[in-house]
Coordinates of C-alpha atoms in Angstrom, one line a residue:
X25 CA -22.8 196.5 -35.2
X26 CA -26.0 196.4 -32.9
X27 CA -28.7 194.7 -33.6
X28 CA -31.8 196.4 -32.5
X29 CA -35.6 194.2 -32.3
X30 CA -38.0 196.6 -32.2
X31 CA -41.3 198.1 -33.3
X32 CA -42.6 202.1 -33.9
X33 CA -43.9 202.0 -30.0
X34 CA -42.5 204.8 -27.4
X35 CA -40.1 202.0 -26.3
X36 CA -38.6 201.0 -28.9
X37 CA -38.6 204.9 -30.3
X38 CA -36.3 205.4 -27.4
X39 CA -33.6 203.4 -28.3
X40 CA -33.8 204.3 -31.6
X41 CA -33.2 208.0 -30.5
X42 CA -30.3 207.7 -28.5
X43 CA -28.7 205.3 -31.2
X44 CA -29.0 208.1 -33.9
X45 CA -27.7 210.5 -30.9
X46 CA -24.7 208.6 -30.3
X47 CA -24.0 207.8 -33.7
X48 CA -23.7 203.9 -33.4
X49 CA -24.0 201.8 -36.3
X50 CA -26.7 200.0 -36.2
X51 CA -29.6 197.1 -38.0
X52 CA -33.5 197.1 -37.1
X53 CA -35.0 193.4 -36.9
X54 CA -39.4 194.3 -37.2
X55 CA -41.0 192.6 -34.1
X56 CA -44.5 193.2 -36.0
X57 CA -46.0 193.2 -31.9
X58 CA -49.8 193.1 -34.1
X59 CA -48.5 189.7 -35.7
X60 CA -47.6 188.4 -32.7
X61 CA -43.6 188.1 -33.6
X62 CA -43.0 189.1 -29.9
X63 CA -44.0 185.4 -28.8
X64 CA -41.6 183.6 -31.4
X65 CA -38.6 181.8 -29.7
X66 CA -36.1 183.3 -31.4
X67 CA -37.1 186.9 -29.7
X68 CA -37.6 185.2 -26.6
X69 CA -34.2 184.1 -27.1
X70 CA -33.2 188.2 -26.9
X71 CA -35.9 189.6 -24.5
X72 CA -37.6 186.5 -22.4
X73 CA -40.6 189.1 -21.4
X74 CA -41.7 189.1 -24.4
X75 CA -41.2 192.7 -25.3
X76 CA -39.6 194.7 -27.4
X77 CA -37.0 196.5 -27.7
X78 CA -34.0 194.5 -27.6
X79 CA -30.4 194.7 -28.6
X80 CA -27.6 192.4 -29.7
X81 CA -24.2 194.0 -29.4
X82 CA -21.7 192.1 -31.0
X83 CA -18.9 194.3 -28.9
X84 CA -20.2 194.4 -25.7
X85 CA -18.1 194.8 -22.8
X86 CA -15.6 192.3 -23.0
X87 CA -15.7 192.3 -26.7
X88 CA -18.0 189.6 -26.7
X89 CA -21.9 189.8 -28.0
X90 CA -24.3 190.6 -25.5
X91 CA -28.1 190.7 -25.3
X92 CA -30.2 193.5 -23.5
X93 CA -34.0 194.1 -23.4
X94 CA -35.7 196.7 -20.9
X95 CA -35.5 200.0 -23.1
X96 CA -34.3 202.1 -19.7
X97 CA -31.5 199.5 -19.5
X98 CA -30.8 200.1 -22.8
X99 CA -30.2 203.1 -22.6
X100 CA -27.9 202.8 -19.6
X101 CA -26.0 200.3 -21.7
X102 CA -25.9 202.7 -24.9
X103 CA -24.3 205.9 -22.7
X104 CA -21.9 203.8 -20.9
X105 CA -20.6 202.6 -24.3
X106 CA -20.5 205.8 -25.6
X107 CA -19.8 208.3 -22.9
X108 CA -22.6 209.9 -23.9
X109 CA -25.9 211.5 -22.6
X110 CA -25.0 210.5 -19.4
X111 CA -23.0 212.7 -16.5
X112 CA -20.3 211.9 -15.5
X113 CA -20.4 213.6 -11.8
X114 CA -22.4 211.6 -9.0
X115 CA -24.9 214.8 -8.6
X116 CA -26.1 215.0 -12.5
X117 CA -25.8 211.8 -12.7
X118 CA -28.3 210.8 -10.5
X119 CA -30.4 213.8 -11.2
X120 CA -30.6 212.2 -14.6
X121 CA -31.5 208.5 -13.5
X122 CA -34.2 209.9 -10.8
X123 CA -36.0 211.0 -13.5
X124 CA -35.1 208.3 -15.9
X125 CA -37.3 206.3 -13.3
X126 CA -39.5 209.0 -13.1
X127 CA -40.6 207.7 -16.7
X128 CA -40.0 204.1 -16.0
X129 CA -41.8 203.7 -13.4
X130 CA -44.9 206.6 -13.4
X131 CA -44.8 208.1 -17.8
X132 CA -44.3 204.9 -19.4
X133 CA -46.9 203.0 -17.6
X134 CA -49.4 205.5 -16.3
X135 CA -49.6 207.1 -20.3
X136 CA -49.9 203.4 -21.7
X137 CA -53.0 202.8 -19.2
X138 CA -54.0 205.6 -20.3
X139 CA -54.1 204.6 -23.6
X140 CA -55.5 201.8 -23.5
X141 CA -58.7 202.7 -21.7
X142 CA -59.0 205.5 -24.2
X143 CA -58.6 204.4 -27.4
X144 CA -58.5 200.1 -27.3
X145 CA -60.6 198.9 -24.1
X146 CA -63.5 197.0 -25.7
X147 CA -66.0 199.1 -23.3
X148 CA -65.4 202.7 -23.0
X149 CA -65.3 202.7 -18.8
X150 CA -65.9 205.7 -17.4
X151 CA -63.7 205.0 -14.0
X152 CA -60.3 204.2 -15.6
X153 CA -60.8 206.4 -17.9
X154 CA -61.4 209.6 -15.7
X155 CA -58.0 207.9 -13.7
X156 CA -55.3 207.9 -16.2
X157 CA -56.8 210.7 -18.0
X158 CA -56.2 212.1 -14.3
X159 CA -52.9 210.6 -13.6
X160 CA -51.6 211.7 -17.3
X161 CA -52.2 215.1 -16.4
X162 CA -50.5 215.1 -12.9
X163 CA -47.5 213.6 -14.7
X164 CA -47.6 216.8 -17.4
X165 CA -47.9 218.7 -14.5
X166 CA -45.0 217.6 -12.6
X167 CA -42.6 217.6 -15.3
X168 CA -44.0 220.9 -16.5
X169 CA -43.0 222.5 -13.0
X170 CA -39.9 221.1 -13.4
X171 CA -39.3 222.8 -16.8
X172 CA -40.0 226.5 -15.5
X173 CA -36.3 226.0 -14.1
X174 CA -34.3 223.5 -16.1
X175 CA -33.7 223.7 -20.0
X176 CA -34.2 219.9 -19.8
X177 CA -35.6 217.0 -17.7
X178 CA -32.8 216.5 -15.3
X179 CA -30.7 219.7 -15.4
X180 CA -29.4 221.9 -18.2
X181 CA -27.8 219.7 -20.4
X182 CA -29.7 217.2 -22.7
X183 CA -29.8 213.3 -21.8
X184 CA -31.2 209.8 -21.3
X185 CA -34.2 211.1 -19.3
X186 CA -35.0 213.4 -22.0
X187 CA -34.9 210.9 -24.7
X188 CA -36.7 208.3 -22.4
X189 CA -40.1 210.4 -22.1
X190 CA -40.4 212.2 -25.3
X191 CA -41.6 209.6 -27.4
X192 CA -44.3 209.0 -24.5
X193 CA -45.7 212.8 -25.4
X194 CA -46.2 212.4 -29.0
X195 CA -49.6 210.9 -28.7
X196 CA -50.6 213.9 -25.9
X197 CA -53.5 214.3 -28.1
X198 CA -54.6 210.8 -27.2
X199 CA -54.0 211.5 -23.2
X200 CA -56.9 214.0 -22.7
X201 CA -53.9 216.5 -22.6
X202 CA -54.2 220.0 -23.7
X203 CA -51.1 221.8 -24.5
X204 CA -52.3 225.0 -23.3
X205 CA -51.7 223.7 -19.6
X206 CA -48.5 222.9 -19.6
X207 CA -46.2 225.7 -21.5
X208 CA -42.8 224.4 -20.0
X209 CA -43.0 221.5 -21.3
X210 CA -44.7 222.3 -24.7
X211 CA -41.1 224.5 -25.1
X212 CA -39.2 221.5 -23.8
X213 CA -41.1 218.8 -26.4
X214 CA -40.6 221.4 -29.4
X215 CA -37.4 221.6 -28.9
X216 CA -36.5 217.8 -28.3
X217 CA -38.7 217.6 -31.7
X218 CA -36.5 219.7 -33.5
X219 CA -33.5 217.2 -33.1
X220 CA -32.5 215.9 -36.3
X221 CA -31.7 212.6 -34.4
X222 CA -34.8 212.5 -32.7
X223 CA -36.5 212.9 -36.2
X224 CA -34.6 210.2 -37.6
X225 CA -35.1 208.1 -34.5
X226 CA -39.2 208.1 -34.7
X227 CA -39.0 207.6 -38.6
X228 CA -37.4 203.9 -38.1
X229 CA -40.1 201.4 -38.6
X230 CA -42.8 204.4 -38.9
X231 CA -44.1 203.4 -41.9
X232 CA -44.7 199.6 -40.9
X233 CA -46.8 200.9 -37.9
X234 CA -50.6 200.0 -38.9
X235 CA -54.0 200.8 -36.8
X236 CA -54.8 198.3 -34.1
X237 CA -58.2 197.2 -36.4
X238 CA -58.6 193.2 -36.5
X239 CA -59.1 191.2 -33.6
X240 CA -56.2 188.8 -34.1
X241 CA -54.3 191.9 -33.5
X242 CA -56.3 192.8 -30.5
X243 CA -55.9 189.4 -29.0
X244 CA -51.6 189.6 -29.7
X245 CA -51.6 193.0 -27.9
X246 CA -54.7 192.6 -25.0
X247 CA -55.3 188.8 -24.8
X248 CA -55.0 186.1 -23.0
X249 CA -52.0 185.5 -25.6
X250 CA -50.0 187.6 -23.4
X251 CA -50.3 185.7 -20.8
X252 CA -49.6 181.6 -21.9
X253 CA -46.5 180.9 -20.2
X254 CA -43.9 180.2 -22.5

């Protein structure tokens, strides 16, 4: 059984997709990120950055428990267990973690920026916005180019990369994105959204997800809370 802590973010969507791909058993602990339950020792315990998602295997490699946080580790972890999702020839295979960092590194962060200057900054800027608003849309771009030759992300066949920026697309709306620009990978994310996993994957936790509203929330997520070192 795995043991997955995690909330209804892009992250921990993620890992719940490529658990319902694989087909792996698993439990959901809440980590209510609003409530602050991110900052409680016994998380800390499974993901000392204070971030969620993170797994507890109790067969991990030597068929003893391990612990895992970093949701692109994850699911690293997840396709080595299962043989799954994850080439086994050098070429796809690092075709498949280039772009894997390719949302690591440049969707996950630049599209969370983004975010935040959009919908939760207390002032409505009009410098960051105008750059992740930007950035977001060079990102579309660069995966929609790659789309007009390739069925998916990293090559023909369905993977880790795929399921690592898909959740990251679902708020587009939110991104200053419109659809309309990018037709690739509008036919890419349709398709990926068609996935029974993936549909099961985004419903765990869904309905525990509430509206960043009161300030004690605000202060978990944005605040110098964040920051106290622990």
């Amino acid at each position: 059984m795995i043991t997955v802590h995690s909330w209804a973010t892009p992250n921990g969507h993620k890992v719940h997709i490529m658990l319902e791909e694989c087909g792996l058993p698993y439990e959901v602990v809440p980590v209510d990120i609003g409530a602050g339950e991110q900052f409680r020792p016994e998380f800390l315990r499974v993901s000392p950055n204070n971030k969620i998602p993170a797994i507890v295997d109790d067969e991990g490699p030597d068929g003893q428990p391990v612990t895992l946080f970093e949701s692109g580790a994850i699911l690293l972890y997840l396709a080595g267990k299962t043989g799954m999702l994850l080439p086994e020839g050098d070429r796809a295979r690092y075709a498949v973690l280039q772009w894997l960092m390719f949302q690591m590194g440049g969707v996950g962060p630049m599209l969370g920026q983004n975010h935040h200057f959009r919908l939760y900054a207390p002032e409505k800027l009009a410098y960051p916005i105008q750059r992740y608003t930007d950035e977001a849309r060079r990102l579309y771009g660069v995966m929609d180019r790659q789309l007009a030759d390739s069925a998916h992300i990293a090559g023909p066949e369905y993977s880790i990369a795929d399921i690592a920026i898909f959740p990251w697309l679902r708020n587009w709306q939110n991104q200053g994105i419109d659809w309309a620009d990018y037709p690739n990978l509008k036919t890419w994310f349709d398709r990926i959204a068609a996935r029974p996993a993936v549909q099961r994957g985004v419903a765990v936790l869904a309905d525990r997800r509430k509206p960043i509203t009161d300030e004690k929330a605000r202060e978990n997520l944005f605040g110098a809370t964040q920051y106290q070192r622990r």
